[in-house]
């Protein structure tokens, strides 16, 4: 019995040591990389609740052309905007690659989704270097350059979701 207690105590001590060591390691910050037309954007995963294929979207009359309408996702209605169209980017790529990015609950009760041209995958910020690209929009964050020389712009989805122009969907 004492031997079992010693093994349990040794296991707990080893586990506690590994947890302390893991907490001391630098956190690797990852972002969801998406293409909007030929531009690369990075989205904070804390601000994204889901990535889904673009389903049926019901148009809303008398709205901006970039506002696609509303869609039902598991019983909740989401306002859907075409990010490329809102940015004034003409997209000719495969429509099947488009994805709907649903904004996360960290952004409050806003139920909105952005259609992007393509989801590229995760990118680690510590594998990129800061880039001094000019940022012209209030919702644009830092600019990064990856190993392949591709520029990525971070999107502050909270700022985007409160941008007056973005919220003005009525014509």
PDB file of N, CA and C in Angstrom, residues 27-31 42 121-131 143-150 152:
ATOM      1  N   UNK A  27       4.351  31.305 -25.203  1.00  0.00           N
ATOM      2  CA  UNK A  27       3.161  30.897 -25.939  1.00  0.00           C
ATOM      3  C   UNK A  27       3.343  31.231 -27.410  1.00  0.00           C
ATOM      4  N   UNK A  28       3.018  30.300 -28.252  1.00  0.00           N
ATOM      5  CA  UNK A  28       3.116  30.531 -29.696  1.00  0.00           C
ATOM      6  C   UNK A  28       1.765  31.063 -30.157  1.00  0.00           C
ATOM      7  N   UNK A  29       1.797  32.234 -30.724  1.00  0.00           N
ATOM      8  CA  UNK A  29       0.559  32.862 -31.165  1.00  0.00           C
ATOM      9  C   UNK A  29       0.257  32.439 -32.598  1.00  0.00           C
ATOM     10  N   UNK A  30      -0.900  31.839 -32.781  1.00  0.00           N
ATOM     11  CA  UNK A  30      -1.301  31.435 -34.124  1.00  0.00           C
ATOM     12  C   UNK A  30      -2.488  32.271 -34.574  1.00  0.00           C
ATOM     13  N   UNK A  31      -2.598  32.408 -35.865  1.00  0.00           N
ATOM     14  CA  UNK A  31      -3.688  33.146 -36.481  1.00  0.00           C
ATOM     15  C   UNK A  31      -4.265  32.307 -37.618  1.00  0.00           C
ATOM     16  N   UNK A  42      -4.842  37.850 -41.537  1.00  0.00           N
ATOM     17  CA  UNK A  42      -4.727  36.987 -40.373  1.00  0.00           C
ATOM     18  C   UNK A  42      -5.826  37.343 -39.384  1.00  0.00           C
ATOM     19  N   UNK A 121      -5.145  28.401 -43.699  1.00  0.00           N
ATOM     20  CA  UNK A 121      -4.773  27.556 -42.570  1.00  0.00           C
ATOM     21  C   UNK A 121      -4.219  28.393 -41.439  1.00  0.00           C
ATOM     22  N   UNK A 122      -3.529  27.750 -40.514  1.00  0.00           N
ATOM     23  CA  UNK A 122      -2.954  28.468 -39.382  1.00  0.00           C
ATOM     24  C   UNK A 122      -1.559  28.963 -39.718  1.00  0.00           C
ATOM     25  N   UNK A 123      -1.225  30.135 -39.202  1.00  0.00           N
ATOM     26  CA  UNK A 123       0.115  30.714 -39.330  1.00  0.00           C
ATOM     27  C   UNK A 123       0.583  31.092 -37.940  1.00  0.00           C
ATOM     28  N   UNK A 124       1.831  30.762 -37.632  1.00  0.00           N
ATOM     29  CA  UNK A 124       2.438  31.126 -36.354  1.00  0.00           C
ATOM     30  C   UNK A 124       3.173  32.454 -36.516  1.00  0.00           C
ATOM     31  N   UNK A 125       2.850  33.405 -35.652  1.00  0.00           N
ATOM     32  CA  UNK A 125       3.474  34.718 -35.753  1.00  0.00           C
ATOM     33  C   UNK A 125       4.974  34.658 -35.519  1.00  0.00           C
ATOM     34  N   UNK A 126       5.431  33.736 -34.664  1.00  0.00           N
ATOM     35  CA  UNK A 126       6.870  33.677 -34.396  1.00  0.00           C
ATOM     36  C   UNK A 126       7.654  33.058 -35.551  1.00  0.00           C
ATOM     37  N   UNK A 127       6.962  32.581 -36.577  1.00  0.00           N
ATOM     38  CA  UNK A 127       7.628  32.102 -37.785  1.00  0.00           C
ATOM     39  C   UNK A 127       7.619  33.154 -38.892  1.00  0.00           C
ATOM     40  N   UNK A 128       7.119  34.341 -38.572  1.00  0.00           N
ATOM     41  CA  UNK A 128       7.093  35.456 -39.515  1.00  0.00           C
ATOM     42  C   UNK A 128       7.873  36.614 -38.918  1.00  0.00           C
ATOM     43  N   UNK A 129       8.105  37.611 -39.750  1.00  0.00           N
ATOM     44  CA  UNK A 129       8.751  38.806 -39.212  1.00  0.00           C
ATOM     45  C   UNK A 129       7.856  40.014 -39.479  1.00  0.00           C
ATOM     46  N   UNK A 130       7.943  40.965 -38.554  1.00  0.00           N
ATOM     47  CA  UNK A 130       7.140  42.189 -38.704  1.00  0.00           C
ATOM     48  C   UNK A 130       7.531  42.880 -40.002  1.00  0.00           C
ATOM     49  N   UNK A 131       6.533  43.466 -40.619  1.00  0.00           N
ATOM     50  CA  UNK A 131       6.719  44.092 -41.932  1.00  0.00           C
ATOM     51  C   UNK A 131       6.122  45.494 -41.879  1.00  0.00           C
ATOM     52  N   UNK A 143       1.418  44.154 -39.720  1.00  0.00           N
ATOM     53  CA  UNK A 143       1.701  43.529 -41.004  1.00  0.00           C
ATOM     54  C   UNK A 143       2.867  42.564 -40.811  1.00  0.00           C
ATOM     55  N   UNK A 144       2.757  41.397 -41.429  1.00  0.00           N
ATOM     56  CA  UNK A 144       3.764  40.348 -41.267  1.00  0.00           C
ATOM     57  C   UNK A 144       4.216  39.843 -42.624  1.00  0.00           C
ATOM     58  N   UNK A 145       5.445  39.362 -42.662  1.00  0.00           N
ATOM     59  CA  UNK A 145       6.006  38.767 -43.870  1.00  0.00           C
ATOM     60  C   UNK A 145       6.387  37.331 -43.543  1.00  0.00           C
ATOM     61  N   UNK A 146       5.870  36.371 -44.324  1.00  0.00           N
ATOM     62  CA  UNK A 146       6.203  34.973 -44.035  1.00  0.00           C
ATOM     63  C   UNK A 146       7.484  34.574 -44.766  1.00  0.00           C
ATOM     64  N   UNK A 147       7.885  33.329 -44.604  1.00  0.00           N
ATOM     65  CA  UNK A 147       9.142  32.820 -45.192  1.00  0.00           C
ATOM     66  C   UNK A 147       9.151  32.873 -46.708  1.00  0.00           C
ATOM     67  N   UNK A 148       7.956  32.821 -47.307  1.00  0.00           N
ATOM     68  CA  UNK A 148       7.847  32.851 -48.768  1.00  0.00           C
ATOM     69  C   UNK A 148       7.750  34.267 -49.319  1.00  0.00           C
ATOM     70  N   UNK A 149       7.844  35.267 -48.431  1.00  0.00           N
ATOM     71  CA  UNK A 149       7.759  36.655 -48.870  1.00  0.00           C
ATOM     72  C   UNK A 149       6.345  37.169 -49.037  1.00  0.00           C
ATOM     73  N   UNK A 150       5.362  36.430 -48.539  1.00  0.00           N
ATOM     74  CA  UNK A 150       3.960  36.835 -48.639  1.00  0.00           C
ATOM     75  C   UNK A 150       3.622  37.750 -47.467  1.00  0.00           C
ATOM     76  N   UNK A 152       1.063  39.446 -44.874  1.00  0.00           N
ATOM     77  CA  UNK A 152      -0.187  39.137 -44.185  1.00  0.00           C
ATOM     78  C   UNK A 152      -0.534  40.307 -43.282  1.00  0.00           C
TER      79      UNK A 152
END
